[in-house]
CSV table of C-alpha atoms in Angstrom, one decimal:
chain,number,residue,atom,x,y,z
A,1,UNK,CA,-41.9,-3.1,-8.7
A,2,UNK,CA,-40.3,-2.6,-5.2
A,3,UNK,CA,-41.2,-5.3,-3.4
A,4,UNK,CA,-39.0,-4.9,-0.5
A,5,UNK,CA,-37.2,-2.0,1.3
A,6,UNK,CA,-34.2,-2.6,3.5
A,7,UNK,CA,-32.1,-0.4,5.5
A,8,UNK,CA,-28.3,-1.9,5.8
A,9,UNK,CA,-28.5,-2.8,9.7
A,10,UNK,CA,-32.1,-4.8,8.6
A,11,UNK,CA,-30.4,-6.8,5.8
A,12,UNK,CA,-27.9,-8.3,8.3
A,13,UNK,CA,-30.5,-8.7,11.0
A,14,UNK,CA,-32.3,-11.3,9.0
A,15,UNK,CA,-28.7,-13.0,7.3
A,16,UNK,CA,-29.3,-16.9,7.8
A,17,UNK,CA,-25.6,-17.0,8.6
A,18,UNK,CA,-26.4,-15.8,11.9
A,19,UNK,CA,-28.2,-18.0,14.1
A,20,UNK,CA,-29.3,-14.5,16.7
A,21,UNK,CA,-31.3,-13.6,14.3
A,22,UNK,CA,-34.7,-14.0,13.7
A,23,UNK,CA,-36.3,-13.2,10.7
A,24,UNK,CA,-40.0,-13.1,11.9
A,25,UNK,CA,-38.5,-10.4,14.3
A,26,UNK,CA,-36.9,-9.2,11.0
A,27,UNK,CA,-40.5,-8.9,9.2
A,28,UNK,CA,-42.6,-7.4,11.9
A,29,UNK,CA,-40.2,-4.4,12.0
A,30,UNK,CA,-39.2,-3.9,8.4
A,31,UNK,CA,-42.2,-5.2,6.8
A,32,UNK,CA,-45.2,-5.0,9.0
A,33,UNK,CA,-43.5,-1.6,10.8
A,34,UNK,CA,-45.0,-3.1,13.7
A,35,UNK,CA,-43.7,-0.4,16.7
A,36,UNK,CA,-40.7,-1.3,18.8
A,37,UNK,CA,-39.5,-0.3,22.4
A,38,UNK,CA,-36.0,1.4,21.8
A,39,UNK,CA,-32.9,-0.2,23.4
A,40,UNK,CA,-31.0,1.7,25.7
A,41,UNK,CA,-28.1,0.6,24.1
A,42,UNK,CA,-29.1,2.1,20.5
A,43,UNK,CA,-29.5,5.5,22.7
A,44,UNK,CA,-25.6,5.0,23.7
A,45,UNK,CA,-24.6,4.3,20.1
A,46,UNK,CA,-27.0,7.2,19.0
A,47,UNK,CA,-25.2,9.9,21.5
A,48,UNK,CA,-21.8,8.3,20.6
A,49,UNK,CA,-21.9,8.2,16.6
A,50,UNK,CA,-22.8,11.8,17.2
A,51,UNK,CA,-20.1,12.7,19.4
A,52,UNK,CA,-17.7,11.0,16.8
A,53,UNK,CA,-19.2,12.7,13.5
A,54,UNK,CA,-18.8,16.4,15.5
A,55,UNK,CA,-15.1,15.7,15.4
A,56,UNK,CA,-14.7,14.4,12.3
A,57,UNK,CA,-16.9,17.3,10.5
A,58,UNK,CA,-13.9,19.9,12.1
A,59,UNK,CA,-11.0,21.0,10.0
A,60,UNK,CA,-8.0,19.6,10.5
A,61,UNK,CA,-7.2,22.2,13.4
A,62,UNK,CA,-10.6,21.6,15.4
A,63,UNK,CA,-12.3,24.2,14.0
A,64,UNK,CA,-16.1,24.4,12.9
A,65,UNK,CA,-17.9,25.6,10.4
A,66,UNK,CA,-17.7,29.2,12.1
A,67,UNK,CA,-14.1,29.2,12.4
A,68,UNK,CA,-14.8,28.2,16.4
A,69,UNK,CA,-12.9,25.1,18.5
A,70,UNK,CA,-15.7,22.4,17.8
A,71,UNK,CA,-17.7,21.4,20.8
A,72,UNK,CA,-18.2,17.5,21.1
A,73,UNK,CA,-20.3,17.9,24.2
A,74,UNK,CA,-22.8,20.8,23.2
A,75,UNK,CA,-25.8,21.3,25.7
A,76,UNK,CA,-28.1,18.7,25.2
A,77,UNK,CA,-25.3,16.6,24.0
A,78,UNK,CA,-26.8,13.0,26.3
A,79,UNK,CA,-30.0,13.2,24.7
A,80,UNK,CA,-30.0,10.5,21.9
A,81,UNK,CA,-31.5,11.1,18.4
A,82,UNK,CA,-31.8,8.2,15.2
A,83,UNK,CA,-30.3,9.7,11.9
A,84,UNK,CA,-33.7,10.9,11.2
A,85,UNK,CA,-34.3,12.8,14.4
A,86,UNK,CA,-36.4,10.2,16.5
A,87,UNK,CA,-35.6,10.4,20.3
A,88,UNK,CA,-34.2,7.2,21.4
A,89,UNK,CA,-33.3,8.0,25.2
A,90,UNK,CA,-31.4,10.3,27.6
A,91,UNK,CA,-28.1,8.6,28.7
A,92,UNK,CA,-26.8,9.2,32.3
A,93,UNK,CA,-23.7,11.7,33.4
A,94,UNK,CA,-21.8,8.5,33.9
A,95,UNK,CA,-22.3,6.9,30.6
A,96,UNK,CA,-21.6,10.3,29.2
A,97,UNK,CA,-18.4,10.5,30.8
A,98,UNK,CA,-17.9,6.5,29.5
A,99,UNK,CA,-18.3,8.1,25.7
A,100,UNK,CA,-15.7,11.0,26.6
A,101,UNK,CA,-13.0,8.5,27.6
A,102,UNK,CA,-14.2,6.3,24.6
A,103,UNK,CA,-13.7,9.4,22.0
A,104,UNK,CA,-10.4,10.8,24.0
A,105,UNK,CA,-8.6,7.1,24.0
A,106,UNK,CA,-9.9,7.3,19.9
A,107,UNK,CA,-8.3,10.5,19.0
A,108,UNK,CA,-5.3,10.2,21.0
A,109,UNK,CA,-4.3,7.2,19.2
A,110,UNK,CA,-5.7,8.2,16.3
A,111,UNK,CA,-8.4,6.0,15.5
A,112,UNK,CA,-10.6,7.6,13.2
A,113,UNK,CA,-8.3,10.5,11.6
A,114,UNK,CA,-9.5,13.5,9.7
A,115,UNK,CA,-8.3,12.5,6.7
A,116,UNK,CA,-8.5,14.6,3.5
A,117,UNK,CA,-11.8,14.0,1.1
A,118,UNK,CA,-13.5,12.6,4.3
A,119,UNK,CA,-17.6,12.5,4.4
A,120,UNK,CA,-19.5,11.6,7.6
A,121,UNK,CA,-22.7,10.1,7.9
A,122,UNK,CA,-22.8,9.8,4.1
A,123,UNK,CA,-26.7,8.5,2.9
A,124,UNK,CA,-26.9,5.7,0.0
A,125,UNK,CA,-30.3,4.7,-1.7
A,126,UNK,CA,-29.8,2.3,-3.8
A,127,UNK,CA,-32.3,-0.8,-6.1
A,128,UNK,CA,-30.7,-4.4,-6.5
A,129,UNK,CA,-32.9,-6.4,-9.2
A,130,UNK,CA,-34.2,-10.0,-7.7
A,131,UNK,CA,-35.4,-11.0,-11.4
A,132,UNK,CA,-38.1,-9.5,-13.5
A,133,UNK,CA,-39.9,-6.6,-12.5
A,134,UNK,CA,-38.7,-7.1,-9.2
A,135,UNK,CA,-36.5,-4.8,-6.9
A,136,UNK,CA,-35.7,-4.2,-3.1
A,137,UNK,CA,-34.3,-1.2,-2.3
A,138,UNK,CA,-31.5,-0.4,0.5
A,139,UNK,CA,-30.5,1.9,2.1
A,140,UNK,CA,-28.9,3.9,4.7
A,141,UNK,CA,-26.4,6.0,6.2
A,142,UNK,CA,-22.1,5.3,5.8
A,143,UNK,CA,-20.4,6.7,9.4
A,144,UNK,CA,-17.2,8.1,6.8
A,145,UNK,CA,-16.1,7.6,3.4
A,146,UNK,CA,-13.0,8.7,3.0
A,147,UNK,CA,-12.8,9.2,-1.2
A,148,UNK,CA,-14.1,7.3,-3.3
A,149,UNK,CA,-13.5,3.6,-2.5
A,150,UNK,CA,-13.1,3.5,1.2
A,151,UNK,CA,-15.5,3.4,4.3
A,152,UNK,CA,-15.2,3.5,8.5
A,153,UNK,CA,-18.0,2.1,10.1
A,154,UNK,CA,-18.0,2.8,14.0
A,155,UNK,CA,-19.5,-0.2,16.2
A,156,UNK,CA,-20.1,0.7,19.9
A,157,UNK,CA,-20.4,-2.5,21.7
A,158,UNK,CA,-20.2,-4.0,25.3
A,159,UNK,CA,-17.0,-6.8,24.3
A,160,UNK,CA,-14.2,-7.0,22.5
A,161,UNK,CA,-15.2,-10.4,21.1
A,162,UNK,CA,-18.2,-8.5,19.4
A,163,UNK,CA,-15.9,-6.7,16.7
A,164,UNK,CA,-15.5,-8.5,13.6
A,165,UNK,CA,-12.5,-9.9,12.3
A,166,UNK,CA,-11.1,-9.3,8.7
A,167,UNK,CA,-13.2,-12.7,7.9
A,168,UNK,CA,-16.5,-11.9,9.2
A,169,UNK,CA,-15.9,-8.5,7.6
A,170,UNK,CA,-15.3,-9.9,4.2
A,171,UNK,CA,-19.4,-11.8,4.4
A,172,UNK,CA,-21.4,-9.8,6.5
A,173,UNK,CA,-23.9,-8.0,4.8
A,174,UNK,CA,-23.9,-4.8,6.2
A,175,UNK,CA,-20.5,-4.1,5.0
A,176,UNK,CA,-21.1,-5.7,2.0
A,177,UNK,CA,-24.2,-3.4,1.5
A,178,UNK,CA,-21.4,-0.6,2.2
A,179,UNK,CA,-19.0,-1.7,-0.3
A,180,UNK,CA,-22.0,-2.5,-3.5
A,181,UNK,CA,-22.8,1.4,-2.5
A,182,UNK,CA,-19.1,2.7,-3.6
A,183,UNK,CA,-19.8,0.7,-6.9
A,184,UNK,CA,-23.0,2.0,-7.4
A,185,UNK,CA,-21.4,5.7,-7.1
A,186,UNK,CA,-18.1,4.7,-8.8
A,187,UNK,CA,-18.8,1.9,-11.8
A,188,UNK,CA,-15.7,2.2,-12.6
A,189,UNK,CA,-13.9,1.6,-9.4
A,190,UNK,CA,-11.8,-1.3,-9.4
A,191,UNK,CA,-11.7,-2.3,-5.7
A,192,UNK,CA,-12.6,-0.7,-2.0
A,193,UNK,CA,-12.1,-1.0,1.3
A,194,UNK,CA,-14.5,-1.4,4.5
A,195,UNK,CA,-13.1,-1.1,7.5
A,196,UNK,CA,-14.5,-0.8,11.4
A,197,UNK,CA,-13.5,0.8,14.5
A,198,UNK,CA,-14.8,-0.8,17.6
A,199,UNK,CA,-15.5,1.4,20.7
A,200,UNK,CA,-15.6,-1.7,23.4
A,201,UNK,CA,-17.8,0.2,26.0
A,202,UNK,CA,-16.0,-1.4,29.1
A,203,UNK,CA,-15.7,1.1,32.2
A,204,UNK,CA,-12.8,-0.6,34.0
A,205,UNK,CA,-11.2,-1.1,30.7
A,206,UNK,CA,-12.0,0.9,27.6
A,207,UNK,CA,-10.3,0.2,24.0
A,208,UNK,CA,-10.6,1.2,20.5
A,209,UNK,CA,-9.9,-2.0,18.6
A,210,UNK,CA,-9.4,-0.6,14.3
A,211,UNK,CA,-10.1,-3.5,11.9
């Protein structure tokens, strides 16, 4: 019996290591599917994940599925969409041009690569068993997986205090959710790797920051 379903961002919204979140919040969304006003800031990270997954889809020259330079910025590009095609906003020519200098400084210094047996915006559905009959199911979306033990998630965010360090990494349950979803694939994988890119969204000064 499912008696829970979680997406990955969800499961570390309500972690009681972190003292911003609140799980009430937590249940009225995920639980009660009580509707939410979208954040403008989920419609930047929205545009930008997509901007980011265009140029990672291209071969290793640029090119698209049609044998055609890949366009990052198609018509249309600003308008922001969830992973399951929900609107979430329309960003402004000046936040637009924020994400082009985020993605340029990226590639230039070659934070993410295209690296060979790459997957973008890979889905994972997955049960963990709580004891009995009892299950919750997870799951969501990986930005890349490169292989089979390795993942990139990409974190847009306004500071660079906001990107989390090796330790954080190794505890937060997001990424652990990430790394229990190569094992579910792989059972016989020995070890992985989670890694994540921060984009710090700063117009006088922006960085990538790889951790």
């Amino acid at each position: 019996m499912i008696v829970l379903e979680l997406t990955a961002s969800q499961l570390d919204n309500v972690w009681p290591e972190e003292p911003q979140h609140c799980r009430r919040r937590w249940w009225a969304r995920a639980v009660r599917k009580l509707p939410t006003i979208s954040k403008h800031s989920s419609c930047f990270g929205d545009v930008a994940h997509a901007v980011v997954a265009r140029w990672l889809r291209a071969d290793d020259q640029g090119l698209d599925g049609q044998g055609e330079q890949v366009d990052l910025y198609p018509p249309g590009w600003l308008d922001g969409r969830d992973r399951f095609g929900n609107p979430t906003g329309t960003l402004a020519p000046r936040e637009g041009a924020l994400i082009q200098k985020l993605v340029e400084t990226a590639v230039n210094s070659g934070v993410p690569l295209r690296e060979p047996g790459r997957r973008v915006e890979v889905p994972f559905d997955y049960m963990v068993e709580l004891g009995g009959d009892r299950q919750v199911r997870i799951h969501g979306f990986k930005d890349l997986q490169v292989g089979e033990e390795e993942v990139v998630d990409f974190k847009f965010v306004s500071k660079r205090k906001y990107v989390l360090g090796p330790k954080r990494l190794a505890r937060d349950p997001q990424f652990l959710t990430y790394a229990l979803s190569l094992f579910k694939d792989n059972p016989e994988l020995e070890e992985c790797t989670v890694r994540v890119v921060g984009f710090v969204k700063d117009p006088a000064d922006p960085q990538i920051i790889p951790r």
